[in-house]
């Protein structure tokens, strides 16, 4: 059994951003020598995500805008508040990114694909995205291949 | 190590529909000869999903209706619009299914279960669903078994 | 290849509650003898979930409150109703937890992490939670380690 884990560094440049990681996933699988197995992709951060969707720029904008609608950084005036937006002893500062953690939960933090004959089995429209909700930051995405 | 990948063809008959794939998952596991391992299920399409929930018809209707409420095909009049609803060079037509891609992200595109003694370890209420957001279409669901 | 599956019993004490399972996951991995591989975590129940987020009590409250906002137990007066809230032959009672099944779908039912050198590879803020939407109940969480 072959097991290869690569930690890919990603630098987000905006507060919220979708970064296409598909080429990285393909590269790690090709380098692993795995013919048949799976590849797993995961973010190492709780205000970011990993998800699978179609790779067009207009849809990237829709995904970011819609997750902000569903889990806003600031709740609409006069509605609700976030408990996390208070002084946190553990951080020595006021928490501010509750909405970004919530986006991370809604959009998901990981994905996987089968590998067959050395190739990632991916639908023709499917792309793998790292999604930043709380940037810009230096981030780590885990890509792991398991197989034979 | 045994690794078996089956591509199951699914024909959705409605615009939005939940199709119970549990028997397919059980069948692929039984045919694989795997005693202990995992089974992974994934859709190959970005306007559809795979998810786990209870298998009753009234709940299927609630899941479809609620995802449409959270990520509507047409946003409520006078609120927001989708960037994806414009002419797409890559498709040669106007994008129309932004809301369906968003549903796919919210509901998820894959699931997995442990396999023990040749049987899928599944809670008594848990069923595996393929969920169509943009049908009717011919779809492919990947079911992969890995183990020994 | 080593494959170990442990069924961890969890007793929720509230209607909705987040229970940190990170120590259980670490314990099962350590006991498995796996040096390199993956650990998979999954709930066995369709009105509960498993998810990854930061481990602070104020955020736990936000996650629970926000999922209740997105998929309420009772829809706002005069809006929509749940089909599941009717007499269910299969249960011999009226369904009441449609909103909790919907929360389970939105928040997710499973997660996984790589294992490297016998240790779970987890971001510094990432914790693994079992999340109860419909308690208090006795629940089972599956933790499976696969590797070598």
Coordinates of C-alpha atoms in Angstrom, one line a residue:
Chain A
X1 CA 0.0 0.0 0.0
X2 CA 1.3 3.5 -0.9
X3 CA 0.4 6.4 1.3
X4 CA 1.6 9.9 0.4
X5 CA 0.7 13.1 2.2
X6 CA 1.6 16.5 0.8
X7 CA 1.0 19.8 2.6
X8 CA 0.5 22.4 -0.1
X9 CA 1.0 26.0 0.9
X10 CA -1.6 28.5 -0.4
X11 CA -1.5 32.2 0.0
X12 CA -4.9 33.9 -0.2
X13 CA -4.9 37.5 -1.4
X14 CA -8.4 38.6 -0.5
X15 CA -10.8 38.5 2.4
X16 CA -12.9 35.8 0.5
X17 CA -11.6 33.9 -2.5
X18 CA -11.9 30.6 -4.3
X19 CA -8.5 29.1 -5.4
X20 CA -8.6 26.2 -7.9
X21 CA -6.5 23.3 -6.5
X22 CA -7.3 20.8 -9.2
X23 CA -3.8 20.9 -10.8
X24 CA -2.2 20.3 -7.4
X25 CA -4.4 17.3 -6.7
X26 CA -3.6 15.8 -10.1
X27 CA 0.1 16.5 -9.6
X28 CA 0.2 14.8 -6.1
X29 CA -1.6 11.8 -7.5
X30 CA 0.8 11.5 -10.5
X31 CA 3.8 11.8 -8.2
X32 CA 2.5 9.2 -5.7
X33 CA 2.8 6.3 -8.1
X34 CA -0.7 5.1 -7.0
X35 CA -2.6 3.3 -9.8
X36 CA -5.8 2.6 -7.9
X37 CA -7.0 4.2 -4.7
X38 CA -8.3 7.5 -3.4
X39 CA -7.1 11.1 -3.0
X40 CA -8.3 13.1 -0.1
X41 CA -8.1 16.9 0.1
X42 CA -8.6 18.9 3.3
X43 CA -8.1 22.4 4.7
X44 CA -6.1 22.8 7.9
X45 CA -8.1 25.9 8.9
X46 CA -11.5 26.5 10.5
X47 CA -12.3 29.7 8.6
X48 CA -11.7 28.2 5.2
X49 CA -13.0 25.2 3.2
X50 CA -12.5 22.7 0.5
X51 CA -15.3 22.0 -2.0
X52 CA -16.1 20.7 -5.4
X53 CA -18.0 22.7 -8.0
X54 CA -17.8 23.9 -11.6
X55 CA -14.8 26.0 -12.5
X56 CA -16.2 29.3 -13.9
X57 CA -15.4 32.7 -12.5
X58 CA -19.0 33.9 -12.4
X59 CA -20.0 30.9 -10.3
X60 CA -17.0 31.4 -7.9
X61 CA -18.5 34.9 -7.3
X62 CA -21.9 33.4 -6.7
X63 CA -20.6 30.8 -4.2
X64 CA -18.8 33.5 -2.2
X65 CA -21.7 35.9 -2.3
X66 CA -24.3 33.2 -1.4
X67 CA -22.3 31.8 1.6
X68 CA -22.0 35.4 2.8
X69 CA -25.8 35.7 2.5
X70 CA -26.3 32.5 4.5
X71 CA -23.7 33.2 7.1
X72 CA -22.8 36.9 7.1
X73 CA -19.8 38.4 8.7
X74 CA -22.1 40.9 10.3
X75 CA -25.7 39.8 10.9
X76 CA -28.3 42.2 9.5
X77 CA -29.0 45.2 11.8
X78 CA -31.6 44.4 14.5
X79 CA -31.6 40.7 14.0
X80 CA -29.2 38.4 15.9
X81 CA -25.6 38.6 17.1
X82 CA -22.7 36.2 17.3
X83 CA -21.5 34.9 20.7
X84 CA -18.0 34.6 19.2
X85 CA -17.8 38.4 18.7
X86 CA -16.4 39.0 22.2
X87 CA -13.1 39.1 24.0
X88 CA -11.4 35.6 23.8
X89 CA -8.9 34.8 26.5
X90 CA -7.4 32.1 24.3
X91 CA -6.6 34.6 21.5
X92 CA -6.0 37.8 23.5
X93 CA -8.4 39.7 21.2
X94 CA -12.0 40.0 20.2
X95 CA -13.4 37.2 18.1
X96 CA -14.6 38.6 14.8
X97 CA -15.0 35.7 12.3
X98 CA -18.0 33.7 13.6
X99 CA -19.6 34.1 10.2
X100 CA -16.5 32.7 8.5
X101 CA -16.5 29.6 10.7
X102 CA -20.2 29.1 9.8
X103 CA -19.4 29.4 6.1
X104 CA -16.7 26.8 6.6
X105 CA -19.2 24.4 8.1
X106 CA -21.9 25.0 5.4
X107 CA -19.5 24.7 2.5
X108 CA -17.5 21.8 3.9
X109 CA -13.8 21.3 4.7
X110 CA -12.8 18.3 2.6
X111 CA -13.4 16.2 -0.4
X112 CA -12.2 13.0 -2.0
X113 CA -12.0 11.4 -5.4
X114 CA -11.3 7.8 -6.6
X115 CA -8.0 7.2 -8.5
X116 CA -8.2 4.7 -11.4
X117 CA -5.2 3.8 -13.6
X118 CA -3.2 6.6 -12.1
X119 CA -5.8 9.3 -12.9
X120 CA -8.2 11.2 -10.6
X121 CA -11.8 10.1 -11.5
X122 CA -13.5 13.5 -11.7
X123 CA -16.7 14.6 -13.5
X124 CA -16.0 16.7 -16.6
X125 CA -17.2 19.9 -14.7
X126 CA -15.8 19.1 -11.3
X127 CA -13.0 21.3 -10.0
X128 CA -11.4 21.1 -6.5
X129 CA -11.4 24.5 -4.7
X130 CA -9.7 25.8 -1.6
X131 CA -12.1 28.5 -0.3
X132 CA -10.8 31.4 1.8
X133 CA -13.4 33.1 4.1
X134 CA -11.1 35.1 6.3
X135 CA -8.0 36.2 4.3
X136 CA -5.6 37.2 3.2
X137 CA -3.6 34.5 5.0
X138 CA -1.0 31.8 4.5
X139 CA -2.9 28.5 4.5
X140 CA -2.1 24.8 4.3
X141 CA -4.1 22.3 2.3
X142 CA -3.5 18.6 2.8
X143 CA -3.6 16.3 -0.2
X144 CA -3.2 12.6 0.6
X145 CA -3.1 9.6 -1.8
X146 CA -3.8 6.1 -0.6
X147 CA -3.7 3.1 -2.9
X148 CA -1.6 0.6 -4.7
Chain B
X1 CA -5.8 -4.7 -0.7
X2 CA -8.9 -4.9 -2.7
X3 CA -10.0 -1.7 -4.6
X4 CA -13.2 -1.8 -6.7
X5 CA -14.7 1.2 -8.4
X6 CA -18.2 1.0 -10.0
X7 CA -19.8 3.8 -12.0
X8 CA -23.5 3.5 -11.6
X9 CA -25.7 5.1 -14.2
X10 CA -28.7 7.0 -12.8
X11 CA -31.5 8.6 -14.8
X12 CA -33.3 11.3 -13.0
X13 CA -36.9 12.0 -14.1
X14 CA -37.6 15.3 -12.5
X15 CA -36.0 18.8 -12.2
X16 CA -35.3 17.9 -8.5
X17 CA -35.4 14.5 -7.1
X18 CA -34.0 12.2 -4.4
X19 CA -33.0 8.7 -5.6
X20 CA -32.2 6.1 -2.9
X21 CA -28.9 4.4 -3.8
X22 CA -28.6 2.3 -0.6
X23 CA -29.2 -1.0 -2.4
X24 CA -26.6 -0.1 -5.0
X25 CA -24.0 0.6 -2.3
X26 CA -24.8 -2.7 -0.6
X27 CA -24.6 -4.6 -3.9
X28 CA -21.2 -3.1 -4.8
X29 CA -19.8 -3.9 -1.4
X30 CA -21.1 -7.5 -1.5
X31 CA -19.6 -8.0 -5.0
X32 CA -16.2 -6.6 -4.0
X33 CA -15.3 -9.3 -1.7
X34 CA -14.1 -6.7 0.9
X35 CA -14.6 -7.9 4.5
X36 CA -13.2 -4.8 6.3
X37 CA -12.7 -1.4 4.8
X38 CA -14.7 1.6 3.5
X39 CA -17.2 2.4 0.8
X40 CA -17.1 5.8 -0.8
X41 CA -20.0 7.3 -2.8
X42 CA -19.7 10.4 -5.0
X43 CA -21.6 12.2 -7.6
X44 CA -19.8 13.1 -10.9
X45 CA -21.8 16.3 -11.4
X46 CA -21.8 19.8 -9.9
X47 CA -25.5 20.4 -10.0
X48 CA -26.3 17.2 -8.0
X49 CA -25.3 15.7 -4.8
X50 CA -24.9 12.6 -2.5
X51 CA -26.1 12.8 1.0
X52 CA -27.2 10.6 3.9
X53 CA -30.6 11.0 5.6
X54 CA -33.6 9.1 6.7
X55 CA -35.6 7.3 4.0
X56 CA -39.1 8.6 4.1
X57 CA -40.9 10.2 1.2
X58 CA -42.2 13.2 3.2
X59 CA -38.6 14.0 4.4
X60 CA -37.4 13.8 0.8
X61 CA -39.9 16.5 -0.1
X62 CA -38.7 18.6 2.8
X63 CA -35.0 18.3 1.8
X64 CA -35.7 19.3 -1.7
X65 CA -38.0 22.2 -0.7
X66 CA -35.6 23.5 2.0
X67 CA -32.5 23.5 -0.3
X68 CA -34.6 25.4 -2.8
X69 CA -35.5 27.9 0.0
X70 CA -31.8 28.3 0.9
X71 CA -30.4 28.4 -2.6
X72 CA -33.3 29.2 -5.0
X73 CA -33.2 28.7 -8.7
X74 CA -34.5 32.3 -9.0
X75 CA -33.7 34.7 -6.2
X76 CA -36.7 36.5 -4.7
X77 CA -37.7 39.5 -6.8
X78 CA -35.8 42.7 -5.9
X79 CA -33.1 41.0 -3.8
X80 CA -30.0 39.7 -5.4
X81 CA -29.0 38.1 -8.7
X82 CA -26.6 35.3 -9.8
X83 CA -23.4 36.2 -11.7
X84 CA -23.7 32.8 -13.4
X85 CA -26.9 33.8 -15.1
X86 CA -25.2 35.3 -18.1
X87 CA -23.9 34.1 -21.5
X88 CA -21.1 31.6 -20.9
X89 CA -18.5 31.3 -23.7
X90 CA -17.5 27.9 -22.4
X91 CA -21.1 26.6 -22.8
X92 CA -22.3 28.6 -25.8
X93 CA -25.5 29.5 -23.8
X94 CA -26.8 31.4 -20.8
X95 CA -26.0 29.9 -17.4
X96 CA -29.2 29.2 -15.5
X97 CA -28.4 26.8 -12.7
X98 CA -26.4 28.8 -10.2
X99 CA -28.9 28.0 -7.5
X100 CA -28.4 24.3 -8.3
X101 CA -24.7 24.5 -7.9
X102 CA -25.2 26.2 -4.6
X103 CA -27.6 23.5 -3.4
X104 CA -24.9 20.9 -4.4
X105 CA -22.4 22.7 -2.2
X106 CA -24.8 23.0 0.8
X107 CA -26.1 19.4 0.6
X108 CA -22.7 17.8 -0.2
X109 CA -21.4 15.7 -3.0
X110 CA -20.1 12.5 -1.3
X111 CA -20.3 10.3 1.7
X112 CA -18.6 7.2 3.1
X113 CA -19.4 4.3 5.4
X114 CA -17.2 1.7 7.1
X115 CA -17.5 -1.9 6.0
X116 CA -17.2 -4.6 8.7
X117 CA -17.6 -8.3 8.1
X118 CA -18.6 -7.6 4.5
X119 CA -21.5 -5.4 5.5
X120 CA -21.9 -1.6 5.3
X121 CA -22.0 -0.2 8.8
X122 CA -25.0 2.1 8.6
X123 CA -27.3 3.5 11.3
X124 CA -30.8 2.0 11.3
X125 CA -32.3 5.2 9.7
X126 CA -29.4 6.1 7.4
X127 CA -30.0 5.9 3.6
X128 CA -27.7 7.0 0.9
X129 CA -29.3 9.3 -1.6
X130 CA -28.3 10.7 -5.0
X131 CA -30.0 14.1 -5.2
X132 CA -30.8 15.7 -8.5
X133 CA -31.0 19.5 -8.6
X134 CA -31.1 20.1 -12.3
X135 CA -32.8 17.2 -14.1
X136 CA -34.0 15.3 -15.8
X137 CA -30.5 14.0 -16.8
X138 CA -28.4 10.9 -17.2
X139 CA -26.0 10.9 -14.3
X140 CA -23.1 8.8 -13.0
X141 CA -22.6 8.0 -9.3
X142 CA -19.2 6.6 -8.3
X143 CA -19.2 3.8 -5.7
X144 CA -15.7 2.6 -4.5
X145 CA -14.8 -0.1 -2.1
X146 CA -11.4 -0.2 -0.4
X147 CA -10.3 -2.8 2.0
X148 CA -9.3 -6.4 2.5
Chain C
X1 CA -3.0 -3.0 6.1
X2 CA -4.5 -2.3 9.5
X3 CA -8.3 -1.5 9.7
X4 CA -9.8 -0.7 13.1
X5 CA -13.4 0.3 13.7
X6 CA -14.6 1.6 17.1
X7 CA -18.2 2.4 17.9
X8 CA -18.1 5.2 20.6
X9 CA -21.2 5.6 22.7
X10 CA -22.2 9.3 23.3
X11 CA -24.9 10.4 25.6
X12 CA -26.3 13.9 24.7
X13 CA -27.8 15.8 27.5
X14 CA -29.6 18.6 25.7
X15 CA -31.9 19.1 22.7
X16 CA -29.0 20.6 20.8
X17 CA -25.4 20.2 21.8
X18 CA -21.9 20.1 20.5
X19 CA -19.7 17.4 22.0
X20 CA -15.9 17.5 21.4
X21 CA -14.7 14.1 20.2
X22 CA -11.2 15.0 19.4
X23 CA -9.7 13.1 22.3
X24 CA -11.6 10.0 21.3
X25 CA -10.3 10.2 17.7
X26 CA -6.7 10.6 19.0
X27 CA -7.2 7.7 21.3
X28 CA -8.6 5.3 18.6
X29 CA -5.7 6.3 16.3
X30 CA -3.1 5.7 19.0
X31 CA -4.6 2.3 19.9
X32 CA -4.8 1.2 16.3
X33 CA -1.1 0.9 15.7
X34 CA -1.5 2.8 12.4
X35 CA 1.6 4.9 11.5
X36 CA 0.3 6.3 8.2
X37 CA -3.2 6.3 6.9
X38 CA -6.5 8.0 7.6
X39 CA -9.1 8.3 10.3
X40 CA -12.8 8.6 9.5
X41 CA -15.5 9.8 11.8
X42 CA -19.2 9.4 11.2
X43 CA -22.4 9.7 13.1
X44 CA -24.8 6.8 13.0
X45 CA -27.9 9.0 13.2
X46 CA -29.8 11.2 10.8
X47 CA -30.7 14.0 13.2
X48 CA -27.1 14.5 14.4
X49 CA -23.8 15.3 12.7
X50 CA -20.1 15.3 12.8
X51 CA -18.2 18.4 11.8
X52 CA -14.8 20.2 12.2
X53 CA -14.5 23.7 13.6
X54 CA -12.7 25.7 16.2
X55 CA -13.1 24.6 19.9
X56 CA -14.4 27.6 21.8
X57 CA -17.7 27.6 23.7
X58 CA -19.0 30.8 22.2
X59 CA -18.6 29.5 18.7
X60 CA -20.4 26.2 19.7
X61 CA -23.3 28.4 20.6
X62 CA -23.1 30.3 17.3
X63 CA -23.0 27.0 15.3
X64 CA -26.1 25.7 17.1
X65 CA -28.0 29.0 16.9
X66 CA -27.2 29.5 13.2
X67 CA -28.1 26.0 12.1
X68 CA -31.4 26.6 13.9
X69 CA -31.9 29.8 12.0
X70 CA -31.2 28.1 8.7
X71 CA -33.3 25.0 9.4
X72 CA -35.6 25.8 12.3
X73 CA -37.5 23.2 14.3
X74 CA -40.6 25.2 13.7
X75 CA -40.8 27.3 10.5
X76 CA -41.6 31.0 11.1
X77 CA -45.4 31.6 11.5
X78 CA -47.1 32.0 8.1
X79 CA -44.2 30.9 5.9
X80 CA -43.8 27.2 5.1
X81 CA -44.5 23.9 6.7
X82 CA -42.6 20.6 6.8
X83 CA -44.1 17.5 5.1
X84 CA -42.4 15.3 7.7
X85 CA -44.6 16.8 10.4
X86 CA -47.4 14.3 9.9
X87 CA -48.3 10.8 11.1
X88 CA -45.7 8.3 10.0
X89 CA -46.8 4.7 9.7
X90 CA -43.2 3.6 10.0
X91 CA -42.8 5.2 13.4
X92 CA -46.4 5.0 14.7
X93 CA -46.2 8.7 15.7
X94 CA -46.2 12.2 14.2
X95 CA -42.8 13.2 12.7
X96 CA -41.5 16.3 14.5
X97 CA -37.8 16.6 13.6
X98 CA -37.7 17.6 9.9
X99 CA -35.6 20.7 10.9
X100 CA -33.1 18.5 12.7
X101 CA -32.6 16.2 9.7
X102 CA -32.1 19.4 7.6
X103 CA -29.5 20.7 10.0
X104 CA -27.7 17.3 9.8
X105 CA -27.5 17.7 6.0
X106 CA -26.3 21.2 6.2
X107 CA -23.7 20.6 8.9
X108 CA -22.6 17.3 7.5
X109 CA -22.4 13.8 9.0
X110 CA -18.8 12.8 8.7
X111 CA -15.2 14.0 8.5
X112 CA -11.7 12.5 8.0
X113 CA -8.1 13.4 8.8
X114 CA -4.8 12.0 7.6
X115 CA -2.6 10.1 10.1
X116 CA 1.2 10.6 9.8
X117 CA 3.8 9.0 12.1
X118 CA 0.9 7.8 14.3
X119 CA -0.6 11.2 14.9
X120 CA -3.7 12.8 13.5
X121 CA -2.8 15.6 11.2
X122 CA -5.1 18.4 12.3
X123 CA -4.8 22.1 12.0
X124 CA -4.0 23.9 15.3
X125 CA -7.6 25.2 15.7
X126 CA -9.4 22.1 14.3
X127 CA -11.6 20.1 16.7
X128 CA -13.9 17.2 15.8
X129 CA -17.4 17.6 17.1
X130 CA -20.4 15.3 17.4
X131 CA -23.4 17.6 17.1
X132 CA -26.8 16.6 18.5
X133 CA -29.8 18.2 17.0
X134 CA -32.6 16.1 18.5
X135 CA -31.5 15.1 22.0
X136 CA -31.1 14.1 24.7
X137 CA -30.4 10.6 23.2
X138 CA -27.9 7.7 23.4
X139 CA -25.9 8.0 20.2
X140 CA -23.1 6.0 18.4
X141 CA -20.2 7.6 16.6
X142 CA -18.1 5.5 14.3
X143 CA -14.3 6.1 14.3
X144 CA -12.3 4.0 11.8
X145 CA -8.6 4.0 11.2
X146 CA -7.1 2.6 8.0
X147 CA -3.4 2.4 7.2
X148 CA -0.2 0.7 7.9

